[in-house]
Amino acid sequence: MTIRIGIDKAARYRQFSDAINAERDRRIAAGFTFQGKRFDFDPDSVANITGAGATAGIAVAMGAVADDLRWVDRRVDFTWLAADNSHVPMDALTCFAFARAAMQHKQAHIFAARALKDMEPVPVDYTDDRYWPQPREAVGT
């Protein structure tokens, strides 16, 4: 009898764990807000933001200055497309902060999912917003 209870408990935990991971991933992919604009965070966006953030960090280390929008290409201002398809100008410092905000968005959801899975018992209403990071303005430069 005890063995069966342990098996049922493990199966239930696995079921909740998978469902919590799916909710976490859905919330992460929903995007984040930075400087008053909403930005996508699908897998392609994640890769692009990561690359831009790394490039921006190198540019800052090499002396890029605030308000210089031509830190990538001297012929054109650097902008990022927001979720509404508007162009958002970013100097290297801002782009680096943007990538950091994206990382913090993902990290907050990963930690929230872990906290849910560590609860005893795991709440059946794990999709309730009260368990998850609330959308907030990301810290700028």
Coordinates of N, CA, C and O in Angstrom, one line a residue:
M1 N 0.8 -1.2 0.0 CA 0.0 0.0 0.0 C 0.9 1.3 0.0 O 0.6 2.2 -0.8
T2 N 1.9 1.3 0.8 CA 2.7 2.4 0.9 C 3.5 2.7 -0.4 O 3.6 3.8 -0.8
I3 N 3.9 1.6 -1.0 CA 4.6 1.7 -2.3 C 3.7 2.4 -3.4 O 4.1 3.3 -4.1
R4 N 2.5 2.0 -3.4 CA 1.6 2.5 -4.4 C 1.3 4.0 -4.2 O 1.3 4.8 -5.1
I5 N 1.2 4.4 -2.9 CA 1.0 5.8 -2.6 C 2.2 6.6 -3.1 O 2.1 7.7 -3.7
G6 N 3.4 6.1 -2.9 CA 4.6 6.8 -3.3 C 4.7 6.9 -4.9 O 5.1 7.9 -5.4
I7 N 4.2 5.9 -5.6 CA 4.2 5.9 -7.0 C 3.2 6.9 -7.5 O 3.5 7.7 -8.4
D8 N 2.0 6.9 -6.9 CA 1.0 7.9 -7.3 C 1.5 9.3 -7.0 O 1.2 10.2 -7.8
K9 N 2.1 9.6 -5.9 CA 2.6 10.9 -5.6 C 3.7 11.3 -6.6 O 3.7 12.5 -7.0
A10 N 4.6 10.4 -7.0 CA 5.6 10.8 -7.9 C 5.0 11.1 -9.3 O 5.4 12.0 -10.0
A11 N 4.0 10.3 -9.7 CA 3.4 10.5 -11.0 C 2.6 11.8 -11.0 O 2.7 12.6 -12.0
R12 N 2.0 12.2 -9.9 CA 1.3 13.4 -9.8 C 2.2 14.6 -9.8 O 2.0 15.6 -10.5
Y13 N 3.4 14.5 -9.1 CA 4.4 15.5 -9.2 C 4.9 15.7 -10.6 O 5.0 16.9 -11.0
R14 N 5.2 14.7 -11.3 CA 5.7 14.7 -12.6 C 4.7 15.4 -13.6 O 5.0 16.3 -14.4
Q15 N 3.4 15.1 -13.4 CA 2.4 15.7 -14.2 C 2.3 17.2 -13.9 O 2.2 18.0 -14.8
F16 N 2.3 17.6 -12.6 CA 2.3 19.0 -12.3 C 3.6 19.7 -12.8 O 3.6 20.8 -13.3
S17 N 4.7 19.1 -12.6 CA 6.0 19.7 -13.0 C 6.0 20.0 -14.5 O 6.4 21.1 -14.9
D18 N 5.5 19.0 -15.3 CA 5.4 19.3 -16.8 C 4.5 20.4 -17.1 O 4.7 21.3 -18.0
A19 N 3.3 20.5 -16.4 CA 2.3 21.5 -16.6 C 2.9 22.9 -16.2 O 2.7 23.9 -16.9
I20 N 3.6 22.9 -15.1 CA 4.2 24.2 -14.6 C 5.2 24.6 -15.6 O 5.3 25.8 -15.9
N21 N 6.0 23.7 -16.1 CA 7.0 24.1 -17.1 C 6.4 24.7 -18.4 O 6.9 25.7 -18.9
A22 N 5.3 24.1 -18.8 CA 4.6 24.6 -20.0 C 4.0 26.0 -19.7 O 4.1 26.9 -20.5
E23 N 3.5 26.3 -18.5 CA 3.0 27.6 -18.1 C 4.1 28.6 -18.0 O 4.0 29.7 -18.5
R24 N 5.3 28.2 -17.5 CA 6.5 29.0 -17.4 C 6.9 29.4 -18.8 O 7.1 30.6 -19.1
D25 N 7.0 28.5 -19.7 CA 7.4 28.7 -21.1 C 6.5 29.7 -21.8 O 6.9 30.6 -22.5
R26 N 5.2 29.5 -21.6 CA 4.2 30.3 -22.2 C 4.3 31.8 -21.7 O 4.3 32.7 -22.5
R27 N 4.5 31.9 -20.4 CA 4.7 33.3 -19.9 C 6.0 34.0 -20.3 O 6.0 35.2 -20.6
I28 N 7.0 33.2 -20.4 CA 8.3 33.8 -20.9 C 8.1 34.2 -22.3 O 8.5 35.4 -22.7
A29 N 7.6 33.4 -23.2 CA 7.4 33.7 -24.6 C 6.5 34.9 -24.8 O 6.5 35.5 -25.9
A30 N 5.6 35.2 -23.8 CA 4.7 36.3 -24.0 C 5.4 37.7 -24.1 O 4.8 38.6 -24.5
G31 N 6.7 37.7 -23.8 CA 7.5 38.9 -23.9 C 7.6 39.8 -22.7 O 7.1 39.4 -21.6
F32 N 8.2 40.9 -22.8 CA 8.5 41.8 -21.7 C 8.4 43.2 -22.2 O 8.5 43.5 -23.3
T33 N 8.4 44.1 -21.2 CA 8.3 45.5 -21.5 C 9.6 46.2 -21.1 O 10.2 45.9 -20.0
F34 N 10.1 47.0 -22.0 CA 11.4 47.8 -21.7 C 11.2 49.2 -22.3 O 10.7 49.3 -23.4
Q35 N 11.4 50.2 -21.5 CA 11.3 51.6 -21.9 C 9.9 51.9 -22.5 O 9.8 52.5 -23.5
G36 N 8.9 51.3 -21.9 CA 7.5 51.6 -22.3 C 7.0 50.8 -23.5 O 5.9 51.0 -23.9
K37 N 7.9 50.0 -24.0 CA 7.5 49.2 -25.2 C 7.5 47.7 -24.9 O 8.3 47.2 -24.1
R38 N 6.6 47.0 -25.5 CA 6.5 45.5 -25.4 C 7.4 44.9 -26.4 O 7.4 45.3 -27.6
F39 N 8.2 43.9 -26.0 CA 9.1 43.2 -27.0 C 8.8 41.7 -26.9 O 8.5 41.1 -25.9
D40 N 8.9 41.1 -28.1 CA 8.7 39.6 -28.3 C 9.9 38.9 -27.6 O 11.0 39.4 -27.5
F41 N 9.6 37.6 -27.2 CA 10.6 36.8 -26.6 C 10.4 35.3 -27.0 O 10.6 34.4 -26.2
D42 N 10.1 35.2 -28.3 CA 10.0 33.8 -28.9 C 11.5 33.3 -29.1 O 12.4 34.1 -28.9
P43 N 11.7 32.1 -29.4 CA 13.1 31.6 -29.6 C 14.0 32.4 -30.5 O 15.2 32.7 -30.2
D44 N 13.5 32.9 -31.7 CA 14.3 33.7 -32.6 C 14.6 35.0 -31.9 O 15.8 35.5 -32.0
S45 N 13.7 35.6 -31.2 CA 13.9 36.9 -30.5 C 15.0 36.7 -29.4 O 15.8 37.6 -29.2
V46 N 14.9 35.6 -28.7 CA 15.9 35.3 -27.6 C 17.3 35.3 -28.2 O 18.2 35.9 -27.7
A47 N 17.4 34.6 -29.3 CA 18.8 34.5 -30.0 C 19.2 35.9 -30.4 O 20.4 36.2 -30.2
N48 N 18.3 36.6 -31.0 CA 18.7 38.0 -31.5 C 19.0 38.9 -30.4 O 20.0 39.7 -30.5
I49 N 18.3 38.9 -29.3 CA 18.5 39.8 -28.2 C 19.9 39.4 -27.5 O 20.7 40.2 -27.1
T50 N 20.1 38.1 -27.4 CA 21.4 37.6 -26.8 C 22.6 38.1 -27.6 O 23.6 38.6 -27.1
G51 N 22.5 38.0 -28.9 CA 23.6 38.4 -29.8 C 23.8 39.9 -29.8 O 24.9 40.4 -29.7
A52 N 22.7 40.7 -29.8 CA 22.8 42.1 -29.7 C 23.3 42.6 -28.4 O 24.1 43.5 -28.3
G53 N 22.9 41.9 -27.3 CA 23.4 42.2 -26.0 C 24.9 42.0 -25.9 O 25.7 42.8 -25.3
A54 N 25.4 40.9 -26.4 CA 26.8 40.6 -26.4 C 27.6 41.6 -27.2 O 28.6 42.1 -26.8
T55 N 27.1 41.9 -28.4 CA 27.7 42.9 -29.2 C 27.7 44.3 -28.5 O 28.7 45.0 -28.6
A56 N 26.6 44.6 -27.9 CA 26.6 45.9 -27.1 C 27.6 45.9 -26.0 O 28.2 47.0 -25.8
G57 N 27.7 44.8 -25.3 CA 28.6 44.8 -24.2 C 30.1 45.0 -24.6 O 30.8 45.7 -24.0
I58 N 30.4 44.4 -25.8 CA 31.7 44.6 -26.4 C 31.9 46.0 -26.8 O 33.0 46.6 -26.5
A59 N 30.9 46.6 -27.4 CA 31.0 48.0 -27.8 C 31.2 48.9 -26.6 O 32.0 49.9 -26.7
V60 N 30.5 48.6 -25.5 CA 30.6 49.5 -24.3 C 32.1 49.3 -23.8 O 32.7 50.3 -23.4
A61 N 32.6 48.1 -23.7 CA 33.9 47.8 -23.3 C 35.0 48.5 -24.2 O 36.0 48.9 -23.7
M62 N 34.6 48.7 -25.4 CA 35.6 49.4 -26.4 C 35.3 50.9 -26.4 O 36.0 51.6 -27.2
G63 N 34.4 51.4 -25.6 CA 34.3 52.8 -25.4 C 33.1 53.5 -26.0 O 33.0 54.7 -26.1
A64 N 32.1 52.7 -26.4 CA 30.8 53.2 -26.9 C 30.3 54.2 -25.9 O 30.3 53.9 -24.7
V65 N 29.7 55.3 -26.3 CA 29.2 56.3 -25.4 C 27.7 56.4 -25.5 O 27.1 56.0 -26.5
A66 N 27.1 57.0 -24.5 CA 25.7 57.2 -24.4 C 25.2 58.1 -25.6 O 26.0 59.0 -26.0
D67 N 24.1 57.8 -26.1 CA 23.4 58.6 -27.2 C 24.0 58.4 -28.6 O 23.6 59.0 -29.5
D68 N 25.1 57.6 -28.7 CA 25.6 57.2 -30.0 C 24.8 56.1 -30.6 O 25.0 54.9 -30.2
L69 N 23.9 56.4 -31.5 CA 23.1 55.3 -32.1 C 23.8 54.6 -33.2 O 23.2 53.6 -33.7
R70 N 25.0 55.0 -33.6 CA 25.7 54.4 -34.7 C 26.8 53.5 -34.2 O 27.9 53.5 -34.8
W71 N 26.6 52.9 -33.1 CA 27.6 52.0 -32.5 C 27.8 50.7 -33.2 O 28.9 50.1 -33.1
V72 N 26.9 50.3 -34.1 CA 27.0 49.1 -34.8 C 27.5 49.4 -36.2 O 28.4 48.7 -36.8
D73 N 26.9 50.3 -36.9 CA 27.2 50.7 -38.2 C 27.2 52.2 -38.3 O 26.1 52.9 -38.0
R74 N 28.3 52.8 -38.7 CA 28.4 54.3 -38.7 C 27.5 54.9 -39.7 O 27.3 56.2 -39.7
R75 N 26.8 54.2 -40.6 CA 26.0 54.8 -41.6 C 24.5 54.8 -41.2 O 23.7 55.5 -41.8
V76 N 24.1 54.1 -40.1 CA 22.7 54.0 -39.8 C 22.5 53.9 -38.2 O 23.3 53.2 -37.6
D77 N 21.5 54.6 -37.7 CA 21.2 54.4 -36.3 C 20.7 53.0 -36.0 O 20.0 52.4 -36.8
F78 N 21.1 52.5 -34.8 CA 20.7 51.2 -34.4 C 19.3 51.3 -33.7 O 19.1 52.1 -32.9
T79 N 18.4 50.5 -34.2 CA 17.0 50.4 -33.6 C 16.6 48.9 -33.4 O 17.2 48.1 -34.1
W80 N 15.7 48.7 -32.6 CA 15.1 47.4 -32.4 C 13.6 47.5 -32.6 O 13.0 48.4 -32.2
L81 N 13.1 46.4 -33.2 CA 11.7 46.4 -33.5 C 10.9 45.9 -32.2 O 11.2 44.8 -31.7
A82 N 10.0 46.7 -31.8 CA 9.1 46.4 -30.7 C 8.0 45.4 -31.2 O 7.9 45.3 -32.4
A83 N 7.2 44.9 -30.3 CA 6.2 44.0 -30.7 C 5.1 44.6 -31.6 O 4.5 44.0 -32.4
D84 N 5.0 46.0 -31.5 CA 4.1 46.7 -32.3 C 4.7 47.1 -33.6 O 4.1 47.9 -34.4
N85 N 5.9 46.6 -33.9 CA 6.7 46.9 -35.1 C 7.2 48.4 -35.2 O 7.6 48.8 -36.3
S86 N 7.2 49.1 -34.1 CA 7.8 50.4 -34.1 C 9.3 50.2 -33.9 O 9.8 49.3 -33.2
H87 N 10.1 51.1 -34.4 CA 11.5 51.1 -34.3 C 11.9 51.9 -33.0 O 11.5 53.0 -32.8
V88 N 12.7 51.2 -32.1 CA 13.1 51.8 -30.8 C 14.6 52.0 -30.9 O 15.4 51.1 -30.9
P89 N 15.0 53.3 -31.0 CA 16.5 53.6 -31.0 C 17.2 53.1 -29.7 O 16.6 53.3 -28.6
M90 N 18.4 52.6 -29.9 CA 19.1 52.1 -28.7 C 20.6 52.4 -28.9 O 21.2 51.9 -29.9
D91 N 21.2 53.1 -28.0 CA 22.7 53.2 -28.0 C 23.2 51.9 -27.4 O 22.4 51.0 -27.0
A92 N 24.5 51.7 -27.4 CA 25.0 50.4 -26.9 C 24.7 50.2 -25.4 O 24.4 49.0 -25.0
L93 N 24.7 51.2 -24.6 CA 24.4 51.0 -23.2 C 22.9 50.6 -23.0 O 22.6 49.7 -22.2
T94 N 22.0 51.2 -23.8 CA 20.6 50.8 -23.7 C 20.4 49.4 -24.2 O 19.7 48.6 -23.6
C95 N 21.1 49.0 -25.3 CA 20.9 47.7 -25.8 C 21.4 46.6 -24.8 O 20.8 45.6 -24.7
F96 N 22.5 47.0 -24.2 CA 23.0 46.0 -23.1 C 22.0 45.9 -22.0 O 21.7 44.8 -21.5
A97 N 21.4 47.0 -21.6 CA 20.4 47.0 -20.5 C 19.1 46.2 -21.0 O 18.5 45.5 -20.2
F98 N 18.8 46.4 -22.3 CA 17.7 45.7 -22.9 C 17.9 44.1 -22.8 O 17.0 43.4 -22.4
A99 N 19.1 43.7 -23.2 CA 19.4 42.3 -23.1 C 19.4 41.8 -21.6 O 18.9 40.7 -21.4
R100 N 19.9 42.6 -20.7 CA 19.9 42.3 -19.3 C 18.4 42.1 -18.8 O 18.1 41.2 -18.1
A101 N 17.5 43.0 -19.3 CA 16.1 43.0 -18.9 C 15.5 41.7 -19.4 O 14.7 41.1 -18.7
A102 N 15.8 41.3 -20.6 CA 15.3 40.1 -21.2 C 15.8 38.9 -20.3 O 15.0 38.0 -20.0
M103 N 17.0 38.9 -19.9 CA 17.5 37.8 -19.1 C 16.8 37.7 -17.8 O 16.4 36.7 -17.3
Q104 N 16.6 38.9 -17.2 CA 15.9 38.9 -15.9 C 14.4 38.5 -16.0 O 13.9 37.8 -15.1
H105 N 13.8 38.8 -17.1 CA 12.4 38.3 -17.4 C 12.4 36.8 -17.4 O 11.6 36.2 -16.7
K106 N 13.3 36.2 -18.1 CA 13.3 34.7 -18.2 C 13.7 34.1 -16.8 O 13.0 33.2 -16.3
Q107 N 14.7 34.7 -16.2 CA 15.1 34.2 -14.9 C 14.0 34.2 -13.8 O 13.8 33.3 -13.1
A108 N 13.3 35.3 -13.8 CA 12.2 35.5 -12.8 C 11.1 34.4 -13.0 O 10.6 33.8 -12.0
H109 N 10.8 34.0 -14.2 CA 9.9 33.0 -14.5 C 10.4 31.6 -14.1 O 9.7 30.7 -13.6
I110 N 11.7 31.3 -14.4 CA 12.3 30.1 -14.0 C 12.2 29.9 -12.5 O 11.9 28.8 -12.0
F111 N 12.6 30.9 -11.8 CA 12.6 30.8 -10.3 C 11.2 30.7 -9.8 O 11.0 29.9 -8.8
A112 N 10.2 31.3 -10.4 CA 8.8 31.2 -9.9 C 8.3 29.8 -10.2 O 7.6 29.2 -9.3
A113 N 8.7 29.2 -11.3 CA 8.3 27.8 -11.6 C 8.9 26.8 -10.6 O 8.3 25.9 -10.1
R114 N 10.2 27.1 -10.3 CA 10.9 26.2 -9.3 C 10.2 26.3 -7.9 O 10.0 25.3 -7.2
A115 N 9.8 27.5 -7.5 CA 9.1 27.7 -6.2 C 7.8 27.0 -6.2 O 7.5 26.4 -5.2
L116 N 7.1 27.0 -7.3 CA 5.8 26.3 -7.4 C 6.0 24.8 -7.2 O 5.3 24.1 -6.5
K117 N 7.0 24.2 -7.9 CA 7.3 22.8 -7.9 C 7.8 22.4 -6.5 O 7.7 21.2 -6.1
D118 N 8.4 23.3 -5.7 CA 8.9 23.0 -4.4 C 7.8 23.1 -3.3 O 8.0 22.7 -2.2
M119 N 6.6 23.6 -3.7 CA 5.5 23.7 -2.7 C 4.9 22.3 -2.4 O 4.9 21.4 -3.2
E120 N 4.5 22.1 -1.2 CA 3.9 20.9 -0.7 C 2.6 21.2 -0.1 O 2.5 21.8 1.0
P121 N 1.5 20.9 -0.7 CA 1.4 20.3 -2.1 C 1.6 21.3 -3.2 O 1.4 22.5 -2.9
V122 N 1.8 20.9 -4.4 CA 1.9 21.8 -5.5 C 0.5 22.3 -5.7 O -0.5 21.5 -5.8
P123 N 0.3 23.6 -5.8 CA -1.1 24.2 -5.9 C -1.7 23.8 -7.2 O -1.0 23.9 -8.3
V124 N -3.0 23.4 -7.2 CA -3.7 23.1 -8.4 C -4.0 24.3 -9.3 O -4.2 24.2 -10.5
D125 N -3.9 25.5 -8.7 CA -4.2 26.7 -9.4 C -2.9 27.4 -9.8 O -2.8 28.6 -9.8
Y126 N -1.9 26.6 -10.2 CA -0.5 27.1 -10.5 C -0.5 28.1 -11.6 O 0.4 28.9 -11.8
T127 N -1.6 28.2 -12.4 CA -1.6 29.2 -13.5 C -2.1 30.6 -13.0 O -2.1 31.5 -13.8
D128 N -2.5 30.7 -11.8 CA -3.0 32.0 -11.2 C -1.8 33.0 -11.2 O -0.7 32.6 -10.9
D129 N -2.1 34.2 -11.7 CA -1.1 35.2 -11.8 C -0.3 35.5 -10.4 O 0.8 35.9 -10.5
R130 N -0.9 35.2 -9.3 CA -0.3 35.5 -8.0 C 1.0 34.7 -7.8 O 1.8 35.1 -7.0
Y131 N 1.2 33.6 -8.6 CA 2.4 32.8 -8.4 C 3.5 33.2 -9.4 O 4.6 32.7 -9.3
W132 N 3.2 34.1 -10.3 CA 4.2 34.4 -11.3 C 4.6 35.9 -11.3 O 3.8 36.7 -10.8
P133 N 5.8 36.2 -11.8 CA 6.2 37.6 -11.9 C 5.2 38.4 -12.7 O 4.7 38.0 -13.7
Q134 N 4.9 39.6 -12.2 CA 3.9 40.4 -12.8 C 4.6 41.3 -13.8 O 5.8 41.8 -13.6
P135 N 4.0 41.6 -15.0 CA 4.7 42.5 -16.0 C 5.0 43.8 -15.3 O 4.2 44.4 -14.6
R136 N 6.2 44.2 -15.5 CA 6.6 45.5 -14.9 C 7.6 46.1 -15.9 O 8.2 45.4 -16.7
E137 N 7.8 47.4 -15.8 CA 8.8 48.1 -16.6 C 10.2 47.6 -16.2 O 10.5 47.6 -15.0
A138 N 10.9 47.1 -17.2 CA 12.3 46.7 -16.9 C 13.2 47.9 -16.7 O 12.9 49.0 -17.1
V139 N 14.2 47.7 -15.9 CA 15.1 48.8 -15.6 C 15.9 49.2 -16.9 O 16.4 48.3 -17.6
G140 N 16.0 50.5 -17.1 CA 16.7 50.9 -18.3 C 18.1 51.1 -18.1 O 18.7 50.3 -17.3
T141 N 18.7 52.0 -18.8 CA 20.2 52.2 -18.7 C 20.7 52.7 -17.4 O 19.9 53.3 -16.6

